[in-house]
């Protein structure tokens, strides 16, 4: 009896090993399969886009497909999405919850809990996974995913949004159902999803009517929605879709006008008098056929009894045509609610305008960061023990990194408990921070070996002969050199 029980345990361990091995290595398609799993995108014209936008709540799937399609064909739209999705640094640090200055804390228990929380967050590779979530949210409004985690591996698989739908909120986080009819024509993919999918697909076969849509376990599912004010799935920049087509239309119109403006027509006159040609028609035709092959394609060549003229099709207003293209691009950024100053408009050089524009855009990113942090903190609450920690994403973007770093360093000088936050601002995770302290201070003794470079900051006035005055101000700000030259002062 004992041997049978032991064999069952060994089989369970083997099954678990095989299952986790599959999760640690996620196949994008079954090995050896020749089936094409690449997404075939539907093409959308402007008329169809306008029709969909008239009923966005009823045509969510088409609207999402249109967003993905335009992302692939429009450089303007792609740049807009990437601007927002990749703006945040997602630098994080941990803060203990419900711990106060007069609390009696067991240091060993506290450090054990802190280590578990740090290892959990470090394992999740948040800088990579959060960017993946952000890209989908700004493109489609909502990210549906499923977590795969082993002892030293973590991965979030994006689920097909067409087969997902939000059904509830748990601890402030959305939960969703999955349409298991998805696997009816893709059963070979089941082995590359979690065990939950396989079990619920078998349950679906027992009752296809009532078990087609089943809620995934909130412990493993991930659902982040950018616009949390409505359950309707509407891409955040759907309002720009018509403007994308306008840009293409104006470019094509300008190209057509340019080609027409370069076209010329040459007319060869055949002498005509008293109702008859003075040159026999066969001879005129012979000359025409000799000259015609030598005429460039952009020049027309005709033959008539009228005088020879050069007809130009060039129209005035070519500058106006170019301005129309620029205006259509400006309309696109205006529809997106985003200034095109940071995205390449050479006419905007005001540092104040650029900085305020970026901060307004960053507010949207911060909101998304806070939603993702709430989902992660739900996971941290489930860690064993009585002491828990919460994750905080710094409200830091690639454009204000220096400002946040300087703010935190200044706060640290005044004894505020922000050393961990300051390390995060420099891109050092909580796990790496402690390891670097051990490496530099205990192992390598760098604090003893490194001698500061001689400067006005490390020497007294009697030790230096350098000229007085503060160092030159750094002018490599986002505003660029134009601001320094053209702006004496921003008020």
Tab-separated table of C-alpha atoms in Angstrom:
chain	number	residue	atom	x	y	z
A	1	UNK	CA	0.000	0.000	0.000
A	2	UNK	CA	2.847	2.320	0.885
A	3	UNK	CA	4.631	1.502	-2.381
A	4	UNK	CA	1.508	2.363	-4.360
A	5	UNK	CA	1.191	5.690	-2.565
A	6	UNK	CA	4.869	6.417	-3.158
A	7	UNK	CA	4.531	5.600	-6.869
A	8	UNK	CA	1.542	7.948	-7.127
A	9	UNK	CA	3.572	10.721	-5.520
A	10	UNK	CA	6.456	10.133	-7.902
A	11	UNK	CA	4.053	10.264	-10.867
A	12	UNK	CA	2.569	13.517	-9.560
A	13	UNK	CA	6.064	14.973	-9.199
A	14	UNK	CA	6.900	13.885	-12.756
A	15	UNK	CA	3.693	15.399	-14.114
A	16	UNK	CA	4.399	18.632	-12.248
A	17	UNK	CA	7.942	18.712	-13.621
A	18	UNK	CA	6.744	18.246	-17.194
A	19	UNK	CA	4.019	20.850	-16.729
A	20	UNK	CA	6.364	23.476	-15.305
A	21	UNK	CA	8.979	22.714	-17.955
A	22	UNK	CA	6.387	23.618	-20.576
A	23	UNK	CA	5.470	26.794	-18.735
A	24	UNK	CA	9.067	27.938	-18.351
A	25	UNK	CA	9.536	27.567	-22.101
A	26	UNK	CA	6.496	29.000	-23.844
A	27	UNK	CA	6.162	27.858	-27.442
A	28	UNK	CA	4.624	30.338	-29.867
A	29	UNK	CA	3.528	27.412	-32.003
A	30	UNK	CA	3.670	23.613	-31.424
A	31	UNK	CA	7.114	22.171	-32.333
A	32	UNK	CA	7.103	20.546	-35.757
A	33	UNK	CA	3.799	22.149	-36.719
A	34	UNK	CA	3.515	23.568	-40.213
A	35	UNK	CA	0.279	25.368	-39.506
A	36	UNK	CA	0.432	29.130	-39.897
A	37	UNK	CA	-0.503	30.823	-36.619
A	38	UNK	CA	0.300	34.331	-37.815
A	39	UNK	CA	-2.503	36.823	-37.423
A	40	UNK	CA	-4.178	37.863	-40.684
A	41	UNK	CA	-5.250	41.474	-40.250
A	42	UNK	CA	-8.425	42.831	-41.759
A	43	UNK	CA	-8.028	45.882	-43.982
A	44	UNK	CA	-10.092	48.944	-43.151
A	45	UNK	CA	-10.896	51.873	-45.414
A	46	UNK	CA	-11.969	55.291	-44.187
A	47	UNK	CA	-15.679	54.767	-44.830
A	48	UNK	CA	-15.699	51.597	-42.754
A	49	UNK	CA	-13.764	53.300	-39.957
A	50	UNK	CA	-16.342	56.104	-39.792
A	51	UNK	CA	-19.141	53.550	-39.756
A	52	UNK	CA	-17.538	51.655	-36.839
A	53	UNK	CA	-16.923	54.851	-34.878
A	54	UNK	CA	-20.655	55.602	-35.011
A	55	UNK	CA	-21.295	52.459	-32.911
A	56	UNK	CA	-18.119	51.900	-30.867
A	57	UNK	CA	-19.776	49.978	-28.000
A	58	UNK	CA	-21.466	47.545	-30.399
A	59	UNK	CA	-18.427	46.973	-32.602
A	60	UNK	CA	-15.616	46.649	-30.077
A	61	UNK	CA	-13.861	43.819	-31.872
A	62	UNK	CA	-13.765	45.658	-35.205
A	63	UNK	CA	-12.556	48.821	-33.498
A	64	UNK	CA	-9.739	46.921	-31.823
A	65	UNK	CA	-8.817	45.233	-35.110
A	66	UNK	CA	-8.781	48.625	-36.829
A	67	UNK	CA	-6.407	49.984	-34.179
A	68	UNK	CA	-3.984	47.092	-34.708
A	69	UNK	CA	-4.251	47.459	-38.491
A	70	UNK	CA	-3.483	51.185	-38.393
A	71	UNK	CA	-0.587	50.571	-36.005
A	72	UNK	CA	0.973	48.358	-38.669
A	73	UNK	CA	0.468	50.708	-41.629
A	74	UNK	CA	0.715	54.204	-40.131
A	75	UNK	CA	4.031	55.482	-38.839
A	76	UNK	CA	2.229	58.386	-37.136
A	77	UNK	CA	-0.095	56.104	-35.181
A	78	UNK	CA	2.707	53.693	-34.314
A	79	UNK	CA	4.809	56.518	-32.972
A	80	UNK	CA	1.897	57.833	-30.924
A	81	UNK	CA	1.308	54.435	-29.286
A	82	UNK	CA	5.001	53.841	-28.611
A	83	UNK	CA	5.400	57.352	-27.186
A	84	UNK	CA	2.911	56.605	-24.423
A	85	UNK	CA	3.651	52.912	-23.930
A	86	UNK	CA	7.405	53.350	-23.548
A	87	UNK	CA	7.408	56.630	-21.663
A	88	UNK	CA	7.234	55.182	-18.146
A	89	UNK	CA	10.375	53.755	-16.563
A	90	UNK	CA	8.426	51.375	-14.305
A	91	UNK	CA	11.094	51.778	-11.644
A	92	UNK	CA	9.749	50.362	-8.383
A	93	UNK	CA	10.474	49.958	-4.701
A	94	UNK	CA	8.723	48.277	-1.776
A	95	UNK	CA	7.143	49.846	1.296
A	96	UNK	CA	6.041	47.911	4.419
A	97	UNK	CA	2.325	48.156	5.197
A	98	UNK	CA	0.857	48.806	8.651
A	99	UNK	CA	4.262	49.329	10.260
A	100	UNK	CA	4.707	52.421	12.428
A	101	UNK	CA	7.582	53.996	14.366
A	102	UNK	CA	6.279	52.620	17.678
A	103	UNK	CA	5.629	49.134	16.288
A	104	UNK	CA	7.500	46.222	17.818
A	105	UNK	CA	9.061	44.481	14.843
A	106	UNK	CA	11.017	41.247	14.842
A	107	UNK	CA	13.954	42.048	12.593
A	108	UNK	CA	14.417	38.470	11.427
A	109	UNK	CA	10.734	38.026	10.517
A	110	UNK	CA	10.679	41.445	8.904
A	111	UNK	CA	13.690	40.681	6.674
A	112	UNK	CA	12.282	37.262	5.771
A	113	UNK	CA	9.030	38.859	4.600
A	114	UNK	CA	10.898	41.616	2.771
A	115	UNK	CA	13.096	39.076	0.999
A	116	UNK	CA	10.054	37.112	-0.191
A	117	UNK	CA	8.380	40.249	-1.528
A	118	UNK	CA	11.545	41.444	-3.274
A	119	UNK	CA	12.176	38.053	-4.847
A	120	UNK	CA	8.579	37.876	-6.071
A	121	UNK	CA	8.776	41.279	-7.759
A	122	UNK	CA	12.258	40.649	-9.113
A	123	UNK	CA	11.144	37.323	-10.582
A	124	UNK	CA	8.304	39.056	-12.447
A	125	UNK	CA	10.789	41.111	-14.492
A	126	UNK	CA	8.467	44.085	-14.259
A	127	UNK	CA	10.377	46.403	-16.593
A	128	UNK	CA	9.712	44.003	-19.479
A	129	UNK	CA	6.263	42.690	-18.621
A	130	UNK	CA	4.836	46.119	-17.765
A	131	UNK	CA	5.945	47.578	-21.086
A	132	UNK	CA	4.186	44.675	-22.818
A	133	UNK	CA	1.015	45.434	-20.881
A	134	UNK	CA	1.285	49.175	-21.612
A	135	UNK	CA	1.700	48.626	-25.358
A	136	UNK	CA	-1.476	46.567	-25.510
A	137	UNK	CA	-3.465	48.956	-23.299
A	138	UNK	CA	-2.650	52.012	-25.405
A	139	UNK	CA	-3.342	50.058	-28.582
A	140	UNK	CA	-6.462	48.114	-27.567
A	141	UNK	CA	-7.557	49.621	-24.200
A	142	UNK	CA	-7.413	46.331	-22.273
A	143	UNK	CA	-4.779	43.643	-21.706
A	144	UNK	CA	-5.873	40.067	-21.026
A	145	UNK	CA	-3.108	37.767	-19.876
A	146	UNK	CA	-2.298	34.603	-17.971
A	147	UNK	CA	0.682	34.152	-15.669
A	148	UNK	CA	3.106	31.245	-15.850
A	149	UNK	CA	5.497	31.039	-12.940
A	150	UNK	CA	8.127	28.595	-11.763
A	151	UNK	CA	10.739	28.941	-9.055
A	152	UNK	CA	13.033	30.977	-11.308
A	153	UNK	CA	10.922	31.810	-14.353
A	154	UNK	CA	7.994	34.135	-15.016
A	155	UNK	CA	6.025	34.940	-18.131
A	156	UNK	CA	2.691	36.597	-18.973
A	157	UNK	CA	0.994	35.169	-22.026
A	158	UNK	CA	-1.277	37.571	-23.848
A	159	UNK	CA	-4.644	35.960	-24.528
A	160	UNK	CA	-6.670	36.660	-27.697
A	161	UNK	CA	-8.944	39.569	-26.719
A	162	UNK	CA	-11.761	38.403	-28.981
A	163	UNK	CA	-12.236	35.423	-26.657
A	164	UNK	CA	-12.120	37.353	-23.376
A	165	UNK	CA	-14.643	39.542	-21.575
A	166	UNK	CA	-14.588	41.371	-18.240
A	167	UNK	CA	-17.113	40.079	-15.714
A	168	UNK	CA	-16.187	41.311	-12.216
A	169	UNK	CA	-13.880	43.316	-9.973
A	170	UNK	CA	-11.966	41.652	-7.152
A	171	UNK	CA	-9.935	43.782	-4.744
A	172	UNK	CA	-10.047	46.595	-7.294
A	173	UNK	CA	-8.770	44.352	-10.106
A	174	UNK	CA	-10.814	43.207	-13.093
A	175	UNK	CA	-11.458	39.495	-13.582
A	176	UNK	CA	-12.550	38.009	-16.890
A	177	UNK	CA	-14.024	34.995	-18.615
A	178	UNK	CA	-12.470	33.060	-21.485
A	179	UNK	CA	-14.329	31.541	-24.425
A	180	UNK	CA	-13.163	27.919	-24.481
A	181	UNK	CA	-14.645	27.452	-27.928
A	182	UNK	CA	-11.322	28.992	-28.979
A	183	UNK	CA	-9.697	25.559	-28.712
A	184	UNK	CA	-12.240	23.737	-30.879
A	185	UNK	CA	-10.055	24.334	-33.925
A	186	UNK	CA	-6.819	24.667	-31.948
A	187	UNK	CA	-6.718	21.644	-29.665
A	188	UNK	CA	-3.021	21.176	-30.372
A	189	UNK	CA	-2.398	24.404	-28.414
A	190	UNK	CA	-3.906	23.115	-25.166
A	191	UNK	CA	-0.646	21.494	-24.061
A	192	UNK	CA	0.979	24.928	-24.174
A	193	UNK	CA	-1.524	26.601	-21.895
A	194	UNK	CA	-1.875	26.158	-18.146
A	195	UNK	CA	-3.565	23.139	-16.594
A	196	UNK	CA	-6.571	25.356	-15.809
A	197	UNK	CA	-7.293	25.720	-19.531
A	198	UNK	CA	-7.174	21.984	-20.117
A	199	UNK	CA	-9.484	21.191	-17.182
A	200	UNK	CA	-12.007	23.877	-18.090
A	201	UNK	CA	-11.955	22.863	-21.756
A	202	UNK	CA	-12.928	19.339	-20.690
A	203	UNK	CA	-15.699	20.863	-18.577
A	204	UNK	CA	-16.829	22.890	-21.601
A	205	UNK	CA	-17.301	19.658	-23.552
A	206	UNK	CA	-19.764	18.417	-20.935
A	207	UNK	CA	-22.004	21.460	-21.437
A	208	UNK	CA	-21.119	23.611	-24.436
A	209	UNK	CA	-24.069	25.922	-23.889
A	210	UNK	CA	-23.449	26.961	-20.288
A	211	UNK	CA	-19.706	26.270	-19.974
A	212	UNK	CA	-18.434	27.982	-23.087
A	213	UNK	CA	-17.514	31.127	-21.144
A	214	UNK	CA	-15.732	30.378	-17.867
A	215	UNK	CA	-13.972	32.737	-15.480
A	216	UNK	CA	-10.234	32.183	-15.143
A	217	UNK	CA	-8.683	31.977	-11.711
A	218	UNK	CA	-7.945	35.578	-10.608
A	219	UNK	CA	-4.771	34.283	-8.947
A	220	UNK	CA	-3.226	33.656	-12.372
A	221	UNK	CA	-5.166	35.905	-14.719
A	222	UNK	CA	-4.146	39.472	-15.560
A	223	UNK	CA	-6.629	42.101	-16.709
A	224	UNK	CA	-5.534	45.743	-16.965
A	225	UNK	CA	-7.851	48.278	-18.610
A	226	UNK	CA	-6.578	51.750	-19.465
A	227	UNK	CA	-9.966	53.481	-19.417
A	228	UNK	CA	-11.508	52.262	-16.175
A	229	UNK	CA	-14.477	54.647	-16.402
A	230	UNK	CA	-16.415	52.326	-18.732
A	231	UNK	CA	-16.552	48.621	-19.516
A	232	UNK	CA	-16.759	49.374	-23.241
A	233	UNK	CA	-13.535	48.364	-24.986
A	234	UNK	CA	-12.542	51.436	-26.997
A	235	UNK	CA	-8.931	52.082	-28.052
A	236	UNK	CA	-7.859	55.325	-26.348
A	237	UNK	CA	-6.896	57.027	-29.610
A	238	UNK	CA	-9.780	55.802	-31.764
A	239	UNK	CA	-10.681	59.436	-32.432
A	240	UNK	CA	-7.541	59.825	-34.538
A	241	UNK	CA	-8.451	57.096	-37.031
A	242	UNK	CA	-10.095	59.413	-39.633
A	243	UNK	CA	-7.157	61.842	-39.344
A	244	UNK	CA	-4.735	59.057	-40.230
A	245	UNK	CA	-6.546	58.583	-43.528
A	246	UNK	CA	-6.612	62.361	-44.081
A	247	UNK	CA	-2.812	62.459	-43.898
A	248	UNK	CA	-2.577	59.738	-46.538
A	249	UNK	CA	-5.200	61.480	-48.715
A	250	UNK	CA	-3.404	64.837	-48.637
A	251	UNK	CA	-0.067	63.206	-49.403
A	252	UNK	CA	-1.582	61.401	-52.376
A	253	UNK	CA	-3.263	64.618	-53.558
A	254	UNK	CA	0.003	66.534	-53.302
A	255	UNK	CA	1.814	63.780	-55.192
A	256	UNK	CA	-0.834	63.804	-57.911
A	257	UNK	CA	-0.624	67.588	-58.284
A	258	UNK	CA	3.160	67.421	-58.454
A	259	UNK	CA	3.032	64.800	-61.203
A	260	UNK	CA	0.449	66.855	-63.113
A	261	UNK	CA	2.542	70.001	-62.685
A	262	UNK	CA	5.517	68.273	-64.297
A	263	UNK	CA	3.509	67.131	-67.335
A	264	UNK	CA	3.895	68.932	-70.679
A	265	UNK	CA	2.272	68.553	-74.072
A	266	UNK	CA	4.116	69.274	-77.348
A	267	UNK	CA	2.015	69.794	-80.472
A	268	UNK	CA	3.519	69.239	-83.954
A	269	UNK	CA	1.797	71.489	-86.535
A	270	UNK	CA	0.995	70.118	-89.985
A	271	UNK	CA	0.812	72.908	-92.600
A	272	UNK	CA	-2.757	73.345	-93.780
A	273	UNK	CA	-4.006	75.599	-96.614
A	274	UNK	CA	-7.162	75.891	-98.705
A	275	UNK	CA	-8.720	72.904	-97.007
A	276	UNK	CA	-5.791	70.572	-97.616
A	277	UNK	CA	-2.596	69.502	-95.876
A	278	UNK	CA	0.521	70.882	-97.551
A	279	UNK	CA	2.439	67.803	-96.334
A	280	UNK	CA	1.048	64.421	-97.258
A	281	UNK	CA	-0.388	62.645	-94.241
A	282	UNK	CA	1.824	59.563	-94.648
A	283	UNK	CA	4.911	61.793	-94.565
A	284	UNK	CA	3.672	63.655	-91.471
A	285	UNK	CA	2.913	60.354	-89.770
A	286	UNK	CA	6.402	59.109	-90.622
A	287	UNK	CA	7.988	62.159	-88.969
A	288	UNK	CA	5.682	61.732	-85.968
A	289	UNK	CA	6.721	58.117	-85.540
A	290	UNK	CA	10.414	59.064	-85.695
A	291	UNK	CA	10.096	61.770	-83.030
A	292	UNK	CA	7.609	60.106	-80.643
A	293	UNK	CA	9.997	57.422	-79.258
A	294	UNK	CA	12.468	60.144	-78.222
A	295	UNK	CA	9.925	62.040	-76.107
A	296	UNK	CA	10.117	61.388	-72.319
A	297	UNK	CA	7.094	59.755	-70.647
A	298	UNK	CA	6.258	62.931	-68.746
A	299	UNK	CA	5.769	64.832	-72.016
A	300	UNK	CA	2.840	64.317	-74.348
A	301	UNK	CA	3.290	64.557	-78.127
A	302	UNK	CA	0.499	65.308	-80.589
A	303	UNK	CA	0.057	66.215	-84.257
A	304	UNK	CA	-2.449	68.761	-85.637
A	305	UNK	CA	-2.713	71.585	-88.227
A	306	UNK	CA	-2.615	74.213	-85.476
A	307	UNK	CA	0.497	76.105	-84.390
A	308	UNK	CA	3.014	74.237	-82.199
A	309	UNK	CA	2.668	75.160	-78.529
A	310	UNK	CA	4.079	73.909	-75.261
A	311	UNK	CA	1.239	73.354	-72.803
A	312	UNK	CA	2.176	73.334	-69.084
A	313	UNK	CA	-0.133	71.759	-66.489
A	314	UNK	CA	1.708	73.260	-63.547
A	315	UNK	CA	-0.575	74.920	-60.992
A	316	UNK	CA	0.273	77.607	-58.523
A	317	UNK	CA	-0.060	76.938	-54.807
A	318	UNK	CA	2.425	74.075	-54.396
A	319	UNK	CA	3.438	75.567	-51.051
A	320	UNK	CA	-0.214	75.557	-50.054
A	321	UNK	CA	-0.432	71.862	-50.924
A	322	UNK	CA	2.565	71.124	-48.703
A	323	UNK	CA	0.995	73.164	-45.910
A	324	UNK	CA	-2.150	71.041	-46.223
A	325	UNK	CA	-0.134	67.909	-45.478
A	326	UNK	CA	1.475	69.566	-42.456
A	327	UNK	CA	-1.914	70.773	-41.264
A	328	UNK	CA	-3.375	67.259	-41.566
A	329	UNK	CA	-0.512	65.947	-39.425
A	330	UNK	CA	-1.133	68.676	-36.852
A	331	UNK	CA	-4.817	67.731	-36.855
A	332	UNK	CA	-3.829	64.151	-36.079
A	333	UNK	CA	-1.793	65.122	-33.000
A	334	UNK	CA	-4.524	67.527	-31.897
A	335	UNK	CA	-7.122	64.745	-32.159
A	336	UNK	CA	-4.845	62.563	-30.027
A	337	UNK	CA	-4.646	65.308	-27.405
A	338	UNK	CA	-0.862	65.123	-27.699
A	339	UNK	CA	1.543	67.892	-28.600
A	340	UNK	CA	3.734	67.060	-31.564
A	341	UNK	CA	6.526	69.211	-30.128
A	342	UNK	CA	8.306	66.258	-28.524
A	343	UNK	CA	7.628	64.103	-31.575
A	344	UNK	CA	9.557	66.152	-34.059
A	345	UNK	CA	7.852	69.498	-34.748
A	346	UNK	CA	10.763	71.920	-35.377
A	347	UNK	CA	8.492	74.967	-34.998
A	348	UNK	CA	8.030	74.451	-31.261
A	349	UNK	CA	11.106	75.411	-29.269
A	350	UNK	CA	9.666	76.598	-25.956
A	351	UNK	CA	10.995	74.535	-23.083
A	352	UNK	CA	7.970	75.426	-20.966
A	353	UNK	CA	5.520	74.291	-23.631
A	354	UNK	CA	7.366	71.023	-24.139
A	355	UNK	CA	7.710	70.282	-20.415
A	356	UNK	CA	4.039	70.991	-19.682
A	357	UNK	CA	2.953	68.920	-22.665
A	358	UNK	CA	4.990	65.936	-21.512
A	359	UNK	CA	3.651	66.204	-17.957
A	360	UNK	CA	0.082	66.216	-19.257
A	361	UNK	CA	0.801	63.118	-21.332
A	362	UNK	CA	2.625	61.456	-18.439
A	363	UNK	CA	-0.463	61.758	-16.206
A	364	UNK	CA	-2.148	59.107	-18.385
A	365	UNK	CA	0.872	56.837	-18.007
A	366	UNK	CA	0.938	57.329	-14.229
A	367	UNK	CA	-2.690	56.211	-14.036
A	368	UNK	CA	-1.799	53.004	-15.871
A	369	UNK	CA	1.209	52.468	-13.590
A	370	UNK	CA	-1.000	52.735	-10.522
A	371	UNK	CA	-3.415	50.146	-11.928
A	372	UNK	CA	-0.596	47.694	-12.612
A	373	UNK	CA	0.820	48.331	-9.115
A	374	UNK	CA	-2.572	47.515	-7.611
A	375	UNK	CA	-2.613	44.165	-9.413
A	376	UNK	CA	0.917	43.354	-8.182
A	377	UNK	CA	0.055	44.382	-4.624
A	378	UNK	CA	-2.847	41.956	-4.699
A	379	UNK	CA	-0.289	39.211	-5.325
A	380	UNK	CA	1.982	40.485	-2.539
A	381	UNK	CA	-0.921	40.337	-0.076
A	382	UNK	CA	-1.168	36.603	-0.736
A	383	UNK	CA	2.404	35.911	0.362
A	384	UNK	CA	2.608	33.978	3.655
A	385	UNK	CA	3.358	35.762	6.920
A	386	UNK	CA	1.937	38.617	8.965
A	387	UNK	CA	4.221	41.317	7.569
A	388	UNK	CA	3.431	42.495	4.065
A	389	UNK	CA	4.826	44.997	1.602
A	390	UNK	CA	3.338	47.009	-1.223
A	391	UNK	CA	4.982	47.989	-4.483
A	392	UNK	CA	5.136	51.604	-5.611
A	393	UNK	CA	6.020	52.660	-9.140
A	394	UNK	CA	7.834	55.974	-9.204
A	395	UNK	CA	5.978	58.591	-11.221
A	396	UNK	CA	9.011	58.787	-13.439
A	397	UNK	CA	9.317	58.876	-17.210
A	398	UNK	CA	12.259	58.834	-19.590
A	399	UNK	CA	11.827	62.605	-19.822
A	400	UNK	CA	11.971	63.521	-16.130
A	401	UNK	CA	14.479	60.978	-14.811
A	402	UNK	CA	17.004	63.579	-13.711
A	403	UNK	CA	14.376	65.686	-11.953
A	404	UNK	CA	13.080	62.737	-9.911
A	405	UNK	CA	16.598	61.605	-9.063
A	406	UNK	CA	17.570	65.090	-7.856
A	407	UNK	CA	14.359	65.447	-5.844
A	408	UNK	CA	14.923	62.159	-4.030
A	409	UNK	CA	18.616	62.829	-3.372
A	410	UNK	CA	17.735	66.227	-1.919
A	411	UNK	CA	15.024	64.655	0.251
A	412	UNK	CA	17.518	62.042	1.476
A	413	UNK	CA	19.880	64.826	2.588
A	414	UNK	CA	17.093	66.073	4.862
A	415	UNK	CA	16.647	62.611	6.437
A	416	UNK	CA	13.516	61.569	4.562
A	417	UNK	CA	13.339	57.748	4.217
A	418	UNK	CA	13.761	57.730	0.444
A	419	UNK	CA	17.065	55.897	-0.076
A	420	UNK	CA	15.346	52.865	-1.597
A	421	UNK	CA	13.241	55.139	-3.785
A	422	UNK	CA	16.377	57.015	-4.878
A	423	UNK	CA	18.031	53.748	-5.865
A	424	UNK	CA	14.925	52.856	-7.868
A	425	UNK	CA	15.069	56.246	-9.603
A	426	UNK	CA	18.514	55.264	-10.896
A	427	UNK	CA	17.091	52.000	-12.246
A	428	UNK	CA	18.457	49.821	-9.427
A	429	UNK	CA	15.869	47.302	-8.247
A	430	UNK	CA	15.417	46.480	-4.571
A	431	UNK	CA	17.033	43.072	-5.105
A	432	UNK	CA	20.069	44.555	-6.868
A	433	UNK	CA	20.375	47.434	-4.403
A	434	UNK	CA	21.153	45.238	-1.414
A	435	UNK	CA	23.443	43.014	-3.457
A	436	UNK	CA	25.421	46.013	-4.708
A	437	UNK	CA	25.828	47.312	-1.145
A	438	UNK	CA	27.307	43.975	-0.082
A	439	UNK	CA	29.523	43.802	-3.160
A	440	UNK	CA	30.874	47.349	-2.965
A	441	UNK	CA	31.093	47.895	0.808
A	442	UNK	CA	31.791	44.442	2.253
A	443	UNK	CA	33.503	42.507	-0.506
A	444	UNK	CA	35.361	45.088	-2.575
A	445	UNK	CA	35.768	47.816	0.100
A	446	UNK	CA	35.258	50.462	-2.570
A	447	UNK	CA	34.432	53.101	0.031
A	448	UNK	CA	38.037	52.757	1.229
A	449	UNK	CA	39.752	52.257	-2.118
A	450	UNK	CA	38.091	54.919	-4.236
A	451	UNK	CA	39.513	58.442	-3.939
A	452	UNK	CA	37.308	61.297	-5.171
A	453	UNK	CA	38.625	63.184	-8.186
A	454	UNK	CA	40.015	66.607	-7.195
A	455	UNK	CA	37.443	69.336	-7.804
A	456	UNK	CA	35.988	72.421	-6.171
A	457	UNK	CA	33.579	70.101	-4.368
A	458	UNK	CA	36.374	68.110	-2.669
A	459	UNK	CA	38.907	70.884	-2.038
A	460	UNK	CA	38.899	73.968	0.141
A	461	UNK	CA	39.389	77.415	-1.306
A	462	UNK	CA	43.039	77.377	-0.224
A	463	UNK	CA	43.672	74.141	-2.127
A	464	UNK	CA	42.555	75.322	-5.507
A	465	UNK	CA	43.419	78.097	-7.882
A	466	UNK	CA	40.430	77.583	-10.106
A	467	UNK	CA	38.214	80.537	-10.863
A	468	UNK	CA	35.238	81.214	-8.630
A	469	UNK	CA	31.648	80.611	-9.558
A	470	UNK	CA	29.372	77.638	-9.941
A	471	UNK	CA	29.848	75.056	-12.713
A	472	UNK	CA	28.189	75.770	-16.036
A	473	UNK	CA	24.548	74.722	-16.140
A	474	UNK	CA	23.666	71.592	-18.073
A	475	UNK	CA	21.896	72.653	-21.270
A	476	UNK	CA	21.181	69.178	-22.608
A	477	UNK	CA	17.523	69.395	-21.609
A	478	UNK	CA	14.680	68.212	-23.765
A	479	UNK	CA	14.172	71.717	-25.109
A	480	UNK	CA	17.491	71.534	-26.948
A	481	UNK	CA	19.881	74.230	-28.035
A	482	UNK	CA	17.186	76.364	-29.650
A	483	UNK	CA	15.703	77.151	-26.267
A	484	UNK	CA	19.035	78.295	-24.888
A	485	UNK	CA	19.639	80.565	-27.840
A	486	UNK	CA	16.160	81.969	-28.463
A	487	UNK	CA	14.642	82.082	-24.969
A	488	UNK	CA	16.115	84.519	-22.552
A	489	UNK	CA	13.589	83.568	-19.900
A	490	UNK	CA	10.408	81.496	-19.580
A	491	UNK	CA	7.878	82.993	-17.270
